[in-house]
Amino acid sequence: EKLRYWAAKAQREEIRAQQEAGALIPTAEAKKLWGAVLINFIHKLETIPRKLPPLAYGRTAAEIEAITTKLIYEVRMELSDPDLTEAAIASILQQQERKEKVKAKKIKRK
């Protein structure tokens, strides 16, 4: 029993040390950041249909495939960035800006 107690205490201390070092964050914060990263990822994917037509106009199927592959690669590289916090924060700020613009338009209509 003493061994389990000391093992649990050591584990708690290790977790606390990792939290203080910034290596661990609370689950709620991680979920919020990951959600923002996914929203940003989805927005990036949704830009491909708007970007592709002007880039693909007059091109061969192989060239269009290469362009599409490049656009997808750019989105994948952004998601693979080890510092997802910055991307998440940027996404949250973009979301807030969009909401403010919508509110401003509604106010102008009134």
Rosetta silent file (secondary structure, phi, psi, omega in degrees, C-alpha in Angstrom):
SEQUENCE: EKLRYWAAKAQREEIRAQQEAGALIPTAEAKKLWGAVLINFIHKLETIPRKLPPLAYGRTAAEIEAITTKLIYEVRMELSDPDLTEAAIASILQQQERKEKVKAKKIKRK
SCORE:     score description
SCORE:     0.000 S_00000001
   1 L     0.000  -40.589  177.961    0.000    0.000    0.000 S_00000001
   2 H   -63.001  -39.211  179.102    2.838    2.357    0.817 S_00000001
   3 H   -61.742  -43.381  178.432    4.417    1.617   -2.557 S_00000001
   4 H   -63.476  -41.483  179.360    1.182    2.539   -4.363 S_00000001
   5 H   -59.603  -50.200 -177.051    0.894    5.728   -2.307 S_00000001
   6 H   -68.662  -33.708  176.497    4.445    6.816   -3.103 S_00000001
   7 H   -65.522  -43.186  178.620    4.076    5.869   -6.777 S_00000001
   8 H   -65.052  -41.360  178.868    0.879    7.936   -7.039 S_00000001
   9 H   -63.216  -42.960  178.412    2.526   10.840   -5.233 S_00000001
  10 H   -63.227  -39.687  178.717    5.522   10.680   -7.577 S_00000001
  11 H   -64.657  -43.193  177.950    3.191   10.610  -10.580 S_00000001
  12 H   -60.971  -42.421  179.358    1.295   13.683   -9.306 S_00000001
  13 H   -64.165  -40.086  178.188    4.574   15.530   -8.807 S_00000001
  14 H   -63.317  -44.464  178.841    5.714   14.594  -12.309 S_00000001
  15 H   -62.509  -44.589  179.767    2.442   15.861  -13.787 S_00000001
  16 H   -60.804  -42.866  179.153    2.695   19.091  -11.793 S_00000001
  17 H   -63.683  -40.402  178.761    6.278   19.619  -13.002 S_00000001
  18 H   -67.326  -37.542  177.354    5.239   19.040  -16.610 S_00000001
  19 H   -63.778  -45.291  179.825    2.341   21.496  -16.238 S_00000001
  20 H   -63.881  -32.697  178.684    4.645   24.144  -14.819 S_00000001
  21 L   -79.656   -6.864 -179.993    7.085   23.583  -17.678 S_00000001
  22 L    84.896    8.721 -179.589    4.253   24.056  -20.183 S_00000001
  23 L   -81.146  -19.965  178.463    4.453   20.489  -21.461 S_00000001
  24 L  -126.829  142.523  175.350    0.895   19.702  -20.324 S_00000001
  25 L  -127.597  158.716  178.748   -2.252   21.776  -20.594 S_00000001
  26 L   -61.008  148.419 -177.971   -5.728   21.203  -19.168 S_00000001
  27 H   -56.053  -42.963 -178.832   -7.996   18.979  -21.254 S_00000001
  28 H   -60.656  -41.345  179.087  -10.567   21.746  -21.761 S_00000001
  29 H   -67.530  -40.867  178.611   -7.920   24.070  -23.177 S_00000001
  30 H   -61.984  -42.249  178.738   -6.547   21.316  -25.418 S_00000001
  31 H   -63.257  -42.516 -179.776  -10.033   20.590  -26.768 S_00000001
  32 H   -63.527  -45.509  179.350  -10.634   24.275  -27.460 S_00000001
  33 H   -64.959  -43.844  179.578   -7.300   24.668  -29.250 S_00000001
  34 H   -64.138  -39.413  176.652   -7.748   21.476  -31.265 S_00000001
  35 H   -60.718  -41.958  178.540  -11.248   22.557  -32.242 S_00000001
  36 H   -66.297  -38.083  177.531   -9.879   25.870  -33.446 S_00000001
  37 H   -62.817  -43.623  179.218   -7.149   24.107  -35.416 S_00000001
  38 H   -64.663  -40.058  177.127   -9.755   21.910  -37.095 S_00000001
  39 H   -60.961  -44.953  178.640  -11.911   24.938  -37.919 S_00000001
  40 H   -61.912  -41.900  178.225   -8.882   26.625  -39.456 S_00000001
  41 H   -60.457  -45.595  179.380   -8.089   23.448  -41.396 S_00000001
  42 H   -62.600  -43.162  178.371  -11.645   23.247  -42.724 S_00000001
  43 H   -60.893  -40.399  178.144  -11.568   26.905  -43.772 S_00000001
  44 H   -64.119  -42.286  177.642   -8.308   26.283  -45.624 S_00000001
  45 H   -62.909  -38.609 -178.235   -9.815   23.274  -47.400 S_00000001
  46 H   -68.309  -17.970  177.704  -12.884   25.300  -48.320 S_00000001
  47 H   -77.543  -19.503 -176.523  -10.697   27.875  -50.113 S_00000001
  48 H   -59.000  -45.939  179.375   -9.484   25.282  -52.617 S_00000001
  49 H   -60.956  -27.826  177.587  -12.646   25.379  -54.792 S_00000001
  50 H   -80.048  -34.830 -178.175  -12.303   29.174  -55.076 S_00000001
  51 H   -77.327  -34.313 -170.112   -8.566   29.096  -55.784 S_00000001
  52 H   -67.222  -48.160 -174.685   -8.569   26.214  -58.240 S_00000001
  53 H   -53.701  -48.543  179.765  -10.678   27.433  -61.206 S_00000001
  54 H   -66.179  -30.527  178.886   -8.511   30.440  -62.140 S_00000001
  55 H   -75.384  -28.495 -175.066   -5.357   28.381  -61.674 S_00000001
  56 H   -91.309  -15.362 -174.602   -6.747   25.464  -63.687 S_00000001
  57 L   -56.345  125.422  176.794   -8.219   27.409  -66.600 S_00000001
  58 L    76.075   10.164 -177.975   -6.738   26.189  -69.909 S_00000001
  59 L   -98.953  161.882  176.853   -4.546   23.584  -68.251 S_00000001
  60 L   -78.961  167.154  178.872   -4.271   19.880  -68.918 S_00000001
  61 H   -59.684  -39.882  179.913   -5.636   17.264  -66.518 S_00000001
  62 H   -65.045  -40.458  178.518   -2.107   16.496  -65.323 S_00000001
  63 H   -66.612  -40.285  178.264   -1.415   20.185  -64.644 S_00000001
  64 H   -63.859  -41.134  177.749   -4.711   20.546  -62.765 S_00000001
  65 H   -61.885  -41.217  179.536   -3.843   17.494  -60.685 S_00000001
  66 H   -65.358  -40.840  178.510   -0.450   19.004  -59.845 S_00000001
  67 H   -64.090  -45.838  179.543   -2.054   22.322  -58.854 S_00000001
  68 H   -61.909  -43.887  178.850   -4.641   20.558  -56.687 S_00000001
  69 H   -59.923  -40.707  179.851   -1.947   18.429  -55.076 S_00000001
  70 H   -65.273  -44.426  179.377    0.056   21.572  -54.281 S_00000001
  71 H   -61.921  -42.716  178.590   -2.953   23.311  -52.700 S_00000001
  72 H   -66.180  -40.142  178.870   -3.717   20.254  -50.560 S_00000001
  73 H   -60.284  -41.775  178.935   -0.055   19.952  -49.593 S_00000001
  74 H   -60.441  -41.793  178.356   -0.053   23.567  -48.368 S_00000001
  75 H   -65.644  -43.408  179.753   -3.049   22.846  -46.139 S_00000001
  76 H   -62.663  -40.363 -179.629   -1.426   19.661  -44.825 S_00000001
  77 H   -64.382  -38.728  178.595    1.822   21.477  -44.042 S_00000001
  78 H   -64.381  -39.862 -179.851   -0.042   24.089  -42.048 S_00000001
  79 H   -70.287  -30.984 -178.325   -1.779   21.386  -40.021 S_00000001
  80 L   -80.549   -2.506  178.277    1.499   19.544  -39.409 S_00000001
  81 L   -57.993  125.626 -177.804    3.037   22.675  -37.868 S_00000001
  82 L   -65.653  -22.720  179.207    4.178   21.666  -34.380 S_00000001
  83 L   -97.545   74.665 -177.205    3.082   25.010  -32.947 S_00000001
  84 H   -70.696  -17.715 -178.720   -0.647   24.557  -33.428 S_00000001
  85 H   -59.244  -44.584 -179.479   -1.402   27.126  -30.743 S_00000001
  86 H   -62.055  -44.574  178.527   -0.651   30.025  -33.094 S_00000001
  87 H   -62.745  -40.385 -179.876   -2.880   28.578  -35.811 S_00000001
  88 H   -65.116  -44.933  179.664   -5.633   27.965  -33.281 S_00000001
  89 H   -63.478  -42.828  178.180   -5.460   31.490  -31.909 S_00000001
  90 H   -60.673  -41.045  179.125   -5.489   32.939  -35.423 S_00000001
  91 H   -64.547  -43.157  178.724   -8.541   30.846  -36.240 S_00000001
  92 H   -61.511  -43.139  179.268  -10.353   31.979  -33.097 S_00000001
  93 H   -64.651  -40.129  177.423   -9.591   35.614  -33.928 S_00000001
  94 H   -62.855  -41.373  178.495  -10.813   35.155  -37.514 S_00000001
  95 H   -61.193  -45.283 -179.801  -14.030   33.612  -36.226 S_00000001
  96 H   -62.905  -41.301  178.217  -14.593   36.538  -33.878 S_00000001
  97 H   -61.539  -42.791  178.914  -13.954   39.034  -36.684 S_00000001
  98 H   -61.651  -43.386  179.759  -16.492   37.274  -38.920 S_00000001
  99 H   -62.999  -40.742  178.880  -19.094   37.363  -36.152 S_00000001
 100 H   -64.864  -38.693  178.620  -18.451   41.073  -35.576 S_00000001
 101 H   -64.838  -41.604  178.473  -18.843   41.807  -39.300 S_00000001
 102 H   -63.025  -43.939  178.181  -22.143   39.933  -39.384 S_00000001
 103 H   -61.573  -42.844 -179.806  -23.360   41.882  -36.350 S_00000001
 104 H   -62.817  -40.085  178.144  -22.265   45.165  -37.944 S_00000001
 105 H   -64.212  -40.655  179.359  -24.174   44.336  -41.137 S_00000001
 106 H   -64.100  -39.334  179.531  -27.298   43.513  -39.128 S_00000001
 107 H   -66.140  -41.437  179.416  -27.034   46.812  -37.268 S_00000001
 108 H   -62.319  -36.368 -179.410  -26.649   48.758  -40.538 S_00000001
 109 H   -65.964  -32.013 -177.594  -29.781   47.117  -41.949 S_00000001
 110 L   -74.395    0.000    0.000  -31.845   48.312  -39.004 S_00000001
